XYZ file of C-alpha atoms in Angstrom:
303
model
C -40.434 -14.628 -12.536
C -43.551 -16.766 -12.785
C -44.615 -17.759 -16.308
C -47.850 -19.671 -15.522
C -50.726 -18.352 -17.641
C -48.501 -16.099 -19.752
C -48.825 -15.766 -23.478
C -46.123 -16.969 -25.826
C -45.116 -13.359 -26.422
C -44.718 -12.739 -22.690
C -42.669 -15.899 -22.244
C -40.448 -14.817 -25.122
C -39.989 -11.411 -23.510
C -39.002 -13.044 -20.232
C -36.487 -15.296 -21.994
C -34.998 -12.260 -23.717
C -34.820 -10.511 -20.355
C -33.036 -13.513 -18.870
C -30.463 -13.498 -21.655
C -29.982 -9.709 -21.792
C -30.157 -8.895 -18.083
C -30.142 -11.788 -15.622
C -27.234 -13.779 -17.069
C -24.965 -10.743 -17.666
C -25.769 -9.500 -14.164
C -24.045 -12.548 -12.665
C -20.731 -10.760 -13.197
C -21.687 -7.297 -14.479
C -23.758 -4.431 -13.110
C -26.738 -4.010 -15.434
C -28.494 -0.654 -15.612
C -32.164 -1.057 -16.549
C -33.671 1.961 -18.271
C -37.485 1.736 -18.505
C -38.654 4.154 -21.210
C -41.172 4.795 -23.997
C -41.186 6.642 -27.295
C -43.711 9.198 -26.029
C -41.706 10.026 -22.878
C -39.950 13.393 -23.166
C -37.844 13.090 -19.972
C -36.741 9.645 -21.164
C -35.288 11.154 -24.309
C -33.374 13.711 -22.225
C -31.988 11.056 -19.908
C -31.077 8.471 -22.570
C -27.907 10.162 -23.917
C -26.647 10.701 -20.364
C -27.141 7.044 -19.478
C -25.532 5.928 -22.718
C -22.468 8.105 -22.103
C -22.053 6.938 -18.506
C -22.489 3.294 -19.502
C -19.869 3.695 -22.237
C -17.446 5.321 -19.772
C -17.989 2.497 -17.272
C -17.933 -0.420 -19.695
C -14.468 -1.552 -18.636
C -15.647 -1.518 -15.018
C -18.336 -4.079 -15.767
C -21.359 -1.804 -16.335
C -23.923 -2.598 -19.046
C -26.978 -0.567 -20.083
C -30.193 -2.333 -21.137
C -33.170 -0.300 -22.327
C -36.686 -1.666 -21.827
C -39.579 -0.140 -23.744
C -42.509 -0.358 -21.319
C -45.061 -0.384 -24.150
C -43.431 -3.445 -25.675
C -42.516 -5.160 -22.401
C -45.484 -4.623 -20.101
C -44.873 -7.891 -18.274
C -41.282 -6.930 -17.401
C -42.381 -3.445 -16.326
C -45.106 -4.950 -14.162
C -42.669 -7.368 -12.529
C -40.517 -4.370 -11.515
C -43.611 -2.389 -10.450
C -42.758 0.474 -12.771
C -45.385 3.167 -12.204
C -43.801 6.082 -14.051
C -40.962 6.630 -16.484
C -38.129 7.116 -16.763
C -37.368 4.514 -14.101
C -33.769 3.380 -13.796
C -32.578 0.430 -11.723
C -29.242 -1.318 -11.182
C -29.248 -5.120 -11.140
C -26.463 -7.415 -9.949
C -26.591 -11.202 -9.765
C -30.285 -11.108 -10.614
C -31.154 -8.763 -7.752
C -32.186 -5.115 -7.802
C -29.390 -3.354 -5.893
C -30.117 0.343 -6.443
C -32.737 2.759 -7.703
C -31.040 5.323 -9.939
C -34.303 7.021 -10.897
C -33.745 10.202 -8.819
C -30.395 10.786 -10.557
C -30.708 13.020 -13.590
C -27.188 14.326 -14.233
C -24.003 12.544 -15.231
C -22.362 13.502 -11.945
C -25.221 12.128 -9.852
C -25.284 8.857 -11.769
C -21.519 8.331 -11.631
C -21.418 8.987 -7.889
C -24.020 6.278 -7.310
C -22.225 3.862 -9.624
C -18.896 4.479 -7.877
C -20.515 3.649 -4.541
C -22.090 0.463 -5.909
C -18.901 -0.689 -7.623
C -16.969 -0.095 -4.426
C -19.270 -2.458 -2.534
C -20.062 -5.264 -4.983
C -17.727 -7.820 -6.635
C -18.503 -6.669 -10.175
C -16.079 -8.233 -12.652
C -15.099 -5.749 -15.333
C -11.880 -5.409 -17.289
C -10.734 -2.643 -14.937
C -11.233 -4.807 -11.846
C -9.472 -7.747 -13.486
C -6.531 -5.549 -14.469
C -6.368 -4.099 -10.962
C -6.178 -7.582 -9.470
C -3.459 -8.500 -11.963
C -1.205 -5.510 -11.334
C -1.658 -5.298 -7.555
C 1.097 -7.848 -6.783
C 3.337 -6.224 -9.402
C 2.955 -2.835 -7.740
C 3.801 -4.433 -4.406
C 6.912 -5.939 -5.982
C 7.992 -2.550 -7.325
C 7.489 -0.931 -3.926
C 9.466 -3.685 -2.193
C 12.354 -3.317 -4.623
C 12.320 0.464 -4.206
C 12.362 0.061 -0.413
C 15.534 -2.041 -0.655
C 17.281 0.832 -2.451
C 17.475 -0.703 -5.933
C 15.929 2.342 -7.612
C 16.856 1.487 -11.203
C 15.293 -1.957 -10.961
C 12.200 -0.398 -9.399
C 12.023 2.016 -12.335
C 12.143 -0.925 -14.747
C 9.369 -2.758 -12.891
C 7.071 0.270 -12.727
C 7.694 1.098 -16.400
C 6.480 -2.368 -17.353
C 3.390 -1.996 -15.170
C 2.729 1.439 -16.679
C 2.407 -0.168 -20.100
C -0.399 -2.307 -18.670
C -2.116 0.454 -16.671
C -1.080 3.887 -17.995
C -3.652 5.778 -15.918
C -3.229 4.011 -12.584
C -2.113 6.619 -9.999
C -0.283 4.038 -7.854
C 1.803 3.045 -10.862
C 2.497 6.610 -11.969
C 3.383 7.672 -8.451
C 5.554 4.622 -7.837
C 7.464 5.136 -11.074
C 7.988 8.832 -10.315
C 9.352 8.070 -6.840
C 11.621 5.384 -8.264
C 12.924 7.871 -10.834
C 13.589 10.408 -8.107
C 15.479 7.807 -6.073
C 17.495 6.921 -9.187
C 18.510 10.563 -9.671
C 16.190 11.064 -12.641
C 14.224 13.975 -11.235
C 13.454 15.631 -14.568
C 11.947 12.435 -15.929
C 9.856 12.152 -12.789
C 8.653 15.734 -13.196
C 7.676 15.132 -16.824
C 5.833 11.955 -15.855
C 3.847 13.726 -13.130
C 3.082 16.717 -15.357
C 1.723 14.369 -18.037
C -0.498 12.423 -15.609
C -4.159 12.212 -16.708
C -6.286 14.983 -15.239
C -8.617 12.443 -13.647
C -5.856 11.211 -11.312
C -3.825 14.413 -10.939
C -5.115 14.959 -7.399
C -4.608 11.378 -6.222
C -2.605 10.993 -2.969
C -0.177 8.639 -4.742
C 0.863 11.477 -7.043
C 1.024 13.887 -4.110
C 3.452 11.537 -2.418
C 5.593 11.457 -5.566
C 5.571 15.263 -5.825
C 6.769 15.481 -2.224
C 9.616 13.108 -3.047
C 10.519 15.263 -6.034
C 10.438 18.446 -3.935
C 12.708 16.878 -1.326
C 15.153 15.722 -3.988
C 15.413 19.273 -5.275
C 16.331 20.741 -1.891
C 18.503 17.802 -0.802
C 20.095 15.888 -3.694
C 21.170 12.329 -2.962
C 24.876 13.153 -3.281
C 24.762 15.993 -0.749
C 27.771 16.121 1.598
C 26.973 15.677 5.276
C 30.390 15.859 6.968
C 30.580 19.648 7.236
C 26.965 19.907 8.367
C 27.567 17.268 11.022
C 30.595 19.222 12.299
C 28.516 22.400 12.505
C 25.730 20.672 14.420
C 28.206 19.016 16.808
C 29.898 22.338 17.505
C 26.709 24.385 17.721
C 23.707 22.208 18.688
C 21.353 25.164 18.363
C 22.355 25.836 14.742
C 18.899 24.977 13.419
C 19.741 25.878 9.834
C 22.633 23.401 9.715
C 20.560 20.721 11.449
C 17.699 21.327 9.005
C 19.998 20.964 5.985
C 21.619 17.898 7.516
C 18.214 16.248 7.966
C 17.442 16.762 4.275
C 20.782 15.315 3.215
C 20.370 12.311 5.493
C 16.874 11.632 4.191
C 18.131 11.799 0.621
C 20.877 9.329 1.577
C 18.273 6.940 2.962
C 18.975 7.478 6.677
C 15.419 8.367 7.614
C 15.889 7.649 11.325
C 18.677 10.186 11.703
C 16.824 12.684 9.516
C 13.736 12.439 11.707
C 15.839 12.719 14.869
C 17.341 16.029 13.732
C 14.022 17.539 12.692
C 12.375 16.481 15.938
C 15.269 18.018 17.869
C 14.639 21.343 16.128
C 10.946 21.124 16.999
C 11.844 20.272 20.611
C 14.174 23.285 20.902
C 12.082 25.791 18.957
C 8.896 24.537 17.330
C 8.257 27.911 15.661
C 11.701 28.192 14.093
C 11.475 29.476 10.519
C 7.672 29.375 10.638
C 7.593 25.741 11.713
C 9.877 24.605 8.882
C 11.175 21.533 10.749
C 7.692 20.214 11.481
C 6.603 20.828 7.893
C 9.683 19.077 6.515
C 9.127 16.099 8.805
C 5.523 15.768 7.631
C 6.803 15.931 4.064
C 9.232 13.111 4.845
C 6.393 11.039 6.284
C 4.291 11.539 3.173
C 7.154 10.349 0.983
C 7.682 7.231 3.110
C 3.946 6.550 3.084
C 1.273 7.202 5.657
C 0.598 3.470 6.011
C 4.214 2.699 6.963
C 4.737 1.767 10.660
C 7.776 4.042 10.741
C 5.554 6.966 9.819
C 3.176 6.186 12.678
C 6.111 6.028 15.072
C 7.425 9.450 14.005
C 3.956 10.964 14.248
C 3.737 9.760 17.825
C 7.134 11.246 18.606
C 6.100 14.572 17.072
C 2.829 14.613 19.011
C 4.686 13.887 22.244
C 6.834 16.981 21.687
C 4.007 19.262 20.574
C 1.511 18.331 23.260
C 3.699 18.033 26.358
């Protein structure tokens, strides 16, 4: 901002603006609220902005209010023609006009979009970066079959990030794998409402549901004999698939379910296909094995 020909008061206002807005915006997202005492709509919007800013503080959002009557130079620099006018500033640049937003929901949706696109450095982002490799470690340990160790890892991460859905879901799945289904259920039931619908928790609930119908210690010998003797015994094959999945033999489990679909895709209202999709959700939709089984299922259904 040019200062040539400005009064001392204007230069002081610009220095204050630099300290309160420009410098913090190098790492934070600064919301600028242009207002005035005589502005009725401003007074209605102020508590909403203050609440949203407080809720987003740990995500690197800061609210700065600028009285246009006391800071005419700043208002002129931003070409403010009416109030309330609300802008978002990051790294000294205006990145969004929040003026049309008047409700908490509208404002938060815009902020979520901005924060998803810009490298804003808040406590939440820093914590996310810190726990990301720890979550990966927990998942790797769980994949090797060491469920109790995975539980221990996820419990430690949960202390750091008690509302992170990836951590809650990972811990619940580890508990299920360790035979601690009731603890997993309690953990999922106590999950914060804000993350209750997250896919990570849905994956954990699927794992819990599978554990209930096919406990890890389920016997497979008799079921295998029944399937060998009567290949079209879909009920036995279906139960065997669940037991094999619980035992960690996902390839064999998928093979049996796909065989049911191949023989009779509508058996028991499509139960085999539904169970296979449930298996895939538990394994994880990003897993290459899941993609492979989806292709196999599609080949059966569409040929």
